[in-house]
PDB file of C-alpha atoms in Angstrom:
ATOM      1  CA  UNK A  68       0.034  -0.052  -0.188  1.00 88.00           C
ATOM      2  CA  UNK A  69       2.735   2.529   0.536  1.00 92.00           C
ATOM      3  CA  UNK A  70       4.394   1.782  -2.824  1.00 95.00           C
ATOM      4  CA  UNK A  71       0.612   2.633  -4.040  1.00 94.00           C
ATOM      5  CA  UNK A  72       0.431   5.838  -1.953  1.00 94.00           C
ATOM      6  CA  UNK A  73       4.065   7.083  -2.838  1.00 95.00           C
ATOM      7  CA  UNK A  74       3.230   6.564  -6.632  1.00 94.00           C
ATOM      8  CA  UNK A  75       0.172   8.745  -6.289  1.00 93.00           C
ATOM      9  CA  UNK A  76       2.606  11.430  -4.468  1.00 93.00           C
ATOM     10  CA  UNK A  77       4.599  11.433  -7.581  1.00 93.00           C
ATOM     11  CA  UNK A  78       2.151  11.449 -10.035  1.00 91.00           C
ATOM     12  CA  UNK A  79       0.795  14.512  -8.392  1.00 90.00           C
ATOM     13  CA  UNK A  80       4.275  16.026  -7.772  1.00 89.00           C
ATOM     14  CA  UNK A  81       5.209  15.620 -11.580  1.00 87.00           C
ATOM     15  CA  UNK A  82       1.626  17.157 -12.733  1.00 81.00           C
ATOM     16  CA  UNK A  83       0.634  19.927 -10.553  1.00 78.00           C
ATOM     17  CA  UNK A  84       2.151  22.610 -12.259  1.00 78.00           C
ATOM     18  CA  UNK A  85       1.538  21.469 -15.794  1.00 74.00           C
ATOM     19  CA  UNK A  86      -2.577  20.623 -15.683  1.00 72.00           C
ATOM     20  CA  UNK A  87      -4.479  20.966 -18.942  1.00 73.00           C
ATOM     21  CA  UNK A  88      -7.668  22.650 -18.474  1.00 75.00           C
ATOM     22  CA  UNK A  89      -9.555  21.191 -21.297  1.00 74.00           C
ATOM     23  CA  UNK A  90     -11.481  18.275 -20.779  1.00 76.00           C
ATOM     24  CA  UNK A  91      -9.708  14.497 -21.818  1.00 78.00           C
ATOM     25  CA  UNK A  92     -10.077  12.941 -24.943  1.00 79.00           C
ATOM     26  CA  UNK A  93     -12.785  10.339 -25.514  1.00 76.00           C
ATOM     27  CA  UNK A  94     -10.844   7.381 -24.558  1.00 80.00           C
ATOM     28  CA  UNK A  95      -9.355   9.157 -21.243  1.00 83.00           C
ATOM     29  CA  UNK A  96     -12.555  10.103 -20.468  1.00 83.00           C
ATOM     30  CA  UNK A  97     -14.382   6.830 -20.933  1.00 86.00           C
ATOM     31  CA  UNK A  98     -11.872   5.461 -18.696  1.00 89.00           C
ATOM     32  CA  UNK A  99     -12.628   8.054 -16.308  1.00 90.00           C
ATOM     33  CA  UNK A 100     -15.959   7.533 -15.765  1.00 90.00           C
ATOM     34  CA  UNK A 101     -15.725   3.816 -15.768  1.00 91.00           C
ATOM     35  CA  UNK A 102     -13.255   4.001 -12.735  1.00 93.00           C
ATOM     36  CA  UNK A 103     -15.607   6.819 -11.187  1.00 94.00           C
ATOM     37  CA  UNK A 104     -18.509   4.367 -11.591  1.00 93.00           C
ATOM     38  CA  UNK A 105     -16.735   1.424 -10.619  1.00 94.00           C
ATOM     39  CA  UNK A 106     -15.348   2.858  -7.369  1.00 95.00           C
ATOM     40  CA  UNK A 107     -18.954   4.553  -6.556  1.00 94.00           C
ATOM     41  CA  UNK A 108     -20.522   0.915  -6.775  1.00 94.00           C
ATOM     42  CA  UNK A 109     -17.816  -1.003  -4.890  1.00 95.00           C
ATOM     43  CA  UNK A 110     -18.214   1.964  -1.999  1.00 95.00           C
ATOM     44  CA  UNK A 111     -21.667   1.738  -2.228  1.00 95.00           C
ATOM     45  CA  UNK A 112     -21.495  -2.521  -1.892  1.00 95.00           C
ATOM     46  CA  UNK A 113     -18.685  -2.030   0.691  1.00 96.00           C
ATOM     47  CA  UNK A 114     -16.477  -3.308  -1.387  1.00 94.00           C
ATOM     48  CA  UNK A 115     -13.305  -1.509  -0.591  1.00 95.00           C
ATOM     49  CA  UNK A 116     -10.481  -3.790  -1.525  1.00 96.00           C
ATOM     50  CA  UNK A 117     -11.753  -4.106  -5.209  1.00 96.00           C
ATOM     51  CA  UNK A 118     -12.773  -0.198  -5.090  1.00 95.00           C
ATOM     52  CA  UNK A 119      -8.700   0.303  -4.462  1.00 96.00           C
ATOM     53  CA  UNK A 120      -7.660  -2.278  -7.037  1.00 96.00           C
ATOM     54  CA  UNK A 121      -9.773   0.240  -9.766  1.00 95.00           C
ATOM     55  CA  UNK A 122      -7.663   3.221  -8.373  1.00 95.00           C
ATOM     56  CA  UNK A 123      -4.634   1.160  -8.704  1.00 95.00           C
ATOM     57  CA  UNK A 124      -5.730   0.308 -12.445  1.00 95.00           C
ATOM     58  CA  UNK A 125      -6.686   4.023 -13.228  1.00 93.00           C
ATOM     59  CA  UNK A 126      -3.007   5.243 -11.679  1.00 94.00           C
ATOM     60  CA  UNK A 127      -1.252   2.943 -14.163  1.00 94.00           C
ATOM     61  CA  UNK A 128      -3.469   4.331 -16.969  1.00 92.00           C
ATOM     62  CA  UNK A 129      -2.207   7.846 -15.753  1.00 91.00           C
ATOM     63  CA  UNK A 130       0.800   7.281 -15.212  1.00 91.00           C
ATOM     64  CA  UNK A 131       1.187   6.521 -18.873  1.00 90.00           C
ATOM     65  CA  UNK A 132       0.129   9.255 -20.118  1.00 87.00           C
ATOM     66  CA  UNK A 133       2.530  12.559 -21.294  1.00 86.00           C
ATOM     67  CA  UNK A 134       0.234  15.123 -19.516  1.00 84.00           C
ATOM     68  CA  UNK A 135      -3.115  15.089 -17.801  1.00 85.00           C
ATOM     69  CA  UNK A 136      -6.083  17.084 -17.599  1.00 87.00           C
ATOM     70  CA  UNK A 137      -7.309  18.910 -14.243  1.00 87.00           C
ATOM     71  CA  UNK A 138     -10.419  17.103 -14.110  1.00 88.00           C
ATOM     72  CA  UNK A 139      -8.622  13.811 -14.160  1.00 89.00           C
ATOM     73  CA  UNK A 140      -6.096  14.490 -11.488  1.00 90.00           C
ATOM     74  CA  UNK A 141      -8.819  16.026  -9.471  1.00 92.00           C
ATOM     75  CA  UNK A 142     -11.504  13.329  -9.805  1.00 92.00           C
ATOM     76  CA  UNK A 143      -9.043  10.559  -9.146  1.00 93.00           C
ATOM     77  CA  UNK A 144      -8.084  12.670  -5.662  1.00 94.00           C
ATOM     78  CA  UNK A 145     -11.795  12.666  -4.961  1.00 95.00           C
ATOM     79  CA  UNK A 146     -12.290   9.081  -5.294  1.00 95.00           C
ATOM     80  CA  UNK A 147      -9.081   8.360  -3.306  1.00 95.00           C
ATOM     81  CA  UNK A 148     -10.127  10.737  -0.712  1.00 94.00           C
ATOM     82  CA  UNK A 149     -12.184   8.078   1.806  1.00 95.00           C
ATOM     83  CA  UNK A 150      -9.384   5.582   1.749  1.00 95.00           C
ATOM     84  CA  UNK A 151      -6.447   8.062   2.114  1.00 94.00           C
ATOM     85  CA  UNK A 152      -7.821  11.267   3.986  1.00 95.00           C
ATOM     86  CA  UNK A 153      -4.603  13.048   4.900  1.00 95.00           C
ATOM     87  CA  UNK A 154      -2.567  12.386   1.801  1.00 94.00           C
ATOM     88  CA  UNK A 155      -5.511  13.612  -0.559  1.00 93.00           C
ATOM     89  CA  UNK A 156      -5.938  16.504   1.669  1.00 94.00           C
ATOM     90  CA  UNK A 157      -2.405  17.581   1.171  1.00 94.00           C
ATOM     91  CA  UNK A 158      -2.256  16.851  -2.291  1.00 93.00           C
ATOM     92  CA  UNK A 159      -5.379  18.421  -2.738  1.00 92.00           C
ATOM     93  CA  UNK A 160      -3.794  21.939  -1.423  1.00 92.00           C
ATOM     94  CA  UNK A 161      -0.724  21.139  -3.929  1.00 90.00           C
ATOM     95  CA  UNK A 162      -2.562  21.393  -6.856  1.00 88.00           C
ATOM     96  CA  UNK A 163      -3.907  24.586  -5.780  1.00 85.00           C
ATOM     97  CA  UNK A 164      -7.141  24.444  -4.306  1.00 86.00           C
ATOM     98  CA  UNK A 165      -7.729  26.224  -1.378  1.00 89.00           C
ATOM     99  CA  UNK A 166     -11.028  24.523   0.369  1.00 92.00           C
ATOM    100  CA  UNK A 167     -10.783  21.079   2.059  1.00 93.00           C
ATOM    101  CA  UNK A 168     -10.965  18.244  -0.304  1.00 91.00           C
ATOM    102  CA  UNK A 169     -13.418  16.326   1.943  1.00 92.00           C
ATOM    103  CA  UNK A 170     -16.015  19.409   1.606  1.00 92.00           C
ATOM    104  CA  UNK A 171     -16.223  18.397  -2.674  1.00 92.00           C
ATOM    105  CA  UNK A 172     -18.984  16.425  -3.848  1.00 92.00           C
ATOM    106  CA  UNK A 173     -17.722  13.114  -4.968  1.00 92.00           C
ATOM    107  CA  UNK A 174     -17.345  12.524  -9.036  1.00 91.00           C
ATOM    108  CA  UNK A 175     -20.287  11.630 -10.799  1.00 89.00           C
ATOM    109  CA  UNK A 176     -19.747   8.959 -13.650  1.00 85.00           C
ATOM    110  CA  UNK A 177     -21.172  10.298 -16.840  1.00 84.00           C
ATOM    111  CA  UNK A 178     -23.693   7.477 -18.485  1.00 82.00           C
ATOM    112  CA  UNK A 179     -22.362   8.591 -22.072  1.00 78.00           C
ATOM    113  CA  UNK A 180     -18.881   7.485 -21.374  1.00 74.00           C
ATOM    114  CA  UNK A 181     -20.093   4.280 -19.823  1.00 70.00           C
ATOM    115  CA  UNK A 182     -21.424   2.231 -22.559  1.00 70.00           C
ATOM    116  CA  UNK A 183     -19.118   0.778 -25.378  1.00 67.00           C
ATOM    117  CA  UNK A 184     -19.306   1.128 -29.005  1.00 73.00           C
ATOM    118  CA  UNK A 185     -17.410  -2.119 -29.855  1.00 79.00           C
ATOM    119  CA  UNK A 186     -15.696  -4.995 -28.141  1.00 83.00           C
ATOM    120  CA  UNK A 187     -13.155  -7.522 -28.916  1.00 86.00           C
ATOM    121  CA  UNK A 188     -14.636 -10.836 -29.417  1.00 88.00           C
ATOM    122  CA  UNK A 189     -12.158 -14.037 -29.092  1.00 89.00           C
ATOM    123  CA  UNK A 190     -12.932 -16.223 -31.652  1.00 90.00           C
ATOM    124  CA  UNK A 191     -12.067 -19.978 -31.260  1.00 89.00           C
ATOM    125  CA  UNK A 192     -12.244 -23.076 -33.742  1.00 89.00           C
ATOM    126  CA  UNK A 193     -12.432 -26.371 -32.092  1.00 88.00           C
ATOM    127  CA  UNK A 194     -11.325 -24.499 -28.758  1.00 87.00           C
ATOM    128  CA  UNK A 195      -8.250 -22.965 -29.925  1.00 89.00           C
ATOM    129  CA  UNK A 196      -8.050 -19.121 -30.556  1.00 90.00           C
ATOM    130  CA  UNK A 197      -8.096 -18.156 -34.221  1.00 87.00           C
ATOM    131  CA  UNK A 198      -8.783 -14.186 -34.414  1.00 87.00           C
ATOM    132  CA  UNK A 199     -10.293 -11.185 -32.745  1.00 89.00           C
ATOM    133  CA  UNK A 200     -13.031  -9.409 -34.193  1.00 88.00           C
ATOM    134  CA  UNK A 201     -14.743  -5.875 -33.060  1.00 86.00           C
ATOM    135  CA  UNK A 202     -18.744  -6.061 -32.440  1.00 87.00           C
ATOM    136  CA  UNK A 203     -21.226  -4.110 -30.918  1.00 81.00           C
ATOM    137  CA  UNK A 204     -21.662  -5.497 -27.361  1.00 78.00           C
ATOM    138  CA  UNK A 205     -25.356  -6.267 -28.380  1.00 80.00           C
ATOM    139  CA  UNK A 206     -24.409  -8.227 -31.817  1.00 82.00           C
ATOM    140  CA  UNK A 207     -26.275 -11.349 -32.489  1.00 86.00           C
ATOM    141  CA  UNK A 208     -24.485 -14.732 -32.862  1.00 87.00           C
ATOM    142  CA  UNK A 209     -25.575 -14.540 -36.882  1.00 89.00           C
ATOM    143  CA  UNK A 210     -23.836 -11.330 -36.852  1.00 88.00           C
ATOM    144  CA  UNK A 211     -21.057 -12.867 -35.200  1.00 87.00           C
ATOM    145  CA  UNK A 212     -20.523 -15.339 -37.112  1.00 88.00           C
ATOM    146  CA  UNK A 213     -20.887 -13.602 -40.501  1.00 88.00           C
ATOM    147  CA  UNK A 214     -17.951 -11.090 -39.769  1.00 88.00           C
ATOM    148  CA  UNK A 215     -15.825 -14.152 -38.153  1.00 88.00           C
ATOM    149  CA  UNK A 216     -16.383 -15.942 -41.632  1.00 88.00           C
ATOM    150  CA  UNK A 217     -15.113 -13.167 -43.261  1.00 88.00           C
ATOM    151  CA  UNK A 218     -11.885 -12.576 -41.476  1.00 87.00           C
ATOM    152  CA  UNK A 219      -8.927 -14.489 -43.158  1.00 87.00           C
ATOM    153  CA  UNK A 220      -7.444 -16.370 -40.257  1.00 86.00           C
ATOM    154  CA  UNK A 221     -10.754 -17.879 -39.515  1.00 86.00           C
ATOM    155  CA  UNK A 222     -11.844 -18.713 -43.262  1.00 86.00           C
ATOM    156  CA  UNK A 223      -8.426 -20.848 -43.642  1.00 87.00           C
ATOM    157  CA  UNK A 224      -9.187 -23.292 -40.772  1.00 85.00           C
ATOM    158  CA  UNK A 225     -12.990 -23.508 -41.777  1.00 86.00           C
ATOM    159  CA  UNK A 226     -12.033 -24.692 -45.567  1.00 86.00           C
ATOM    160  CA  UNK A 227     -13.787 -27.631 -46.176  1.00 84.00           C
ATOM    161  CA  UNK A 228     -15.124 -28.015 -42.774  1.00 83.00           C
ATOM    162  CA  UNK A 229     -18.594 -27.898 -41.492  1.00 86.00           C
ATOM    163  CA  UNK A 230     -19.769 -25.873 -38.536  1.00 86.00           C
ATOM    164  CA  UNK A 231     -21.449 -28.447 -36.296  1.00 89.00           C
ATOM    165  CA  UNK A 232     -21.988 -26.241 -33.407  1.00 90.00           C
ATOM    166  CA  UNK A 233     -21.787 -22.738 -32.233  1.00 89.00           C
ATOM    167  CA  UNK A 234     -20.773 -21.441 -28.701  1.00 89.00           C
ATOM    168  CA  UNK A 235     -21.704 -17.539 -28.402  1.00 89.00           C
ATOM    169  CA  UNK A 236     -21.406 -15.280 -25.147  1.00 87.00           C
ATOM    170  CA  UNK A 237     -22.355 -11.933 -26.140  1.00 84.00           C
ATOM    171  CA  UNK A 238     -19.390  -9.455 -25.806  1.00 80.00           C
ATOM    172  CA  UNK A 239     -17.009 -12.226 -25.011  1.00 84.00           C
ATOM    173  CA  UNK A 240     -16.191 -15.268 -27.229  1.00 88.00           C
ATOM    174  CA  UNK A 241     -17.435 -17.110 -30.222  1.00 90.00           C
ATOM    175  CA  UNK A 242     -16.306 -20.869 -30.432  1.00 91.00           C
ATOM    176  CA  UNK A 243     -16.897 -22.617 -33.713  1.00 89.00           C
ATOM    177  CA  UNK A 244     -16.751 -26.374 -33.597  1.00 89.00           C
ATOM    178  CA  UNK A 245     -16.185 -28.182 -36.768  1.00 86.00           C
TER     179      UNK A 245
END
């Protein structure tokens, strides 16, 4: 836990003077709001360990970025505040805020960012991974099969084969048994 909190301190120290006032791009915004949603739900369900794990994952993503938006850093500190109140209070003041972090409202997830337009589906032939395809999370089995059959790596394994069984889990996997 100490290493995690040290990484948070280093992140804020690195970016506190060069925060961008613009809003995050689409991918960063989606990741931010998914993290806000996950942490909010986990706190309400008293699943503190998984909430902290989500914060750790998001910290990893923030550390890879060359620059941070003010919204990202402030939201991160607000989500971390219930778990590390003294540290976040100090960091809150270091980024130039005069009021207490504990008087701020918890960030709210924007529902527009929570839905994914496309997900990666693993295509298996006889239980072995052969390809990945991009589909809508609500795609039907017929759509998934049609797109998978158009993929060159899948076509190679389906030549002169007849599909006897299809196992499709929407948003996750398509397994074609020949």
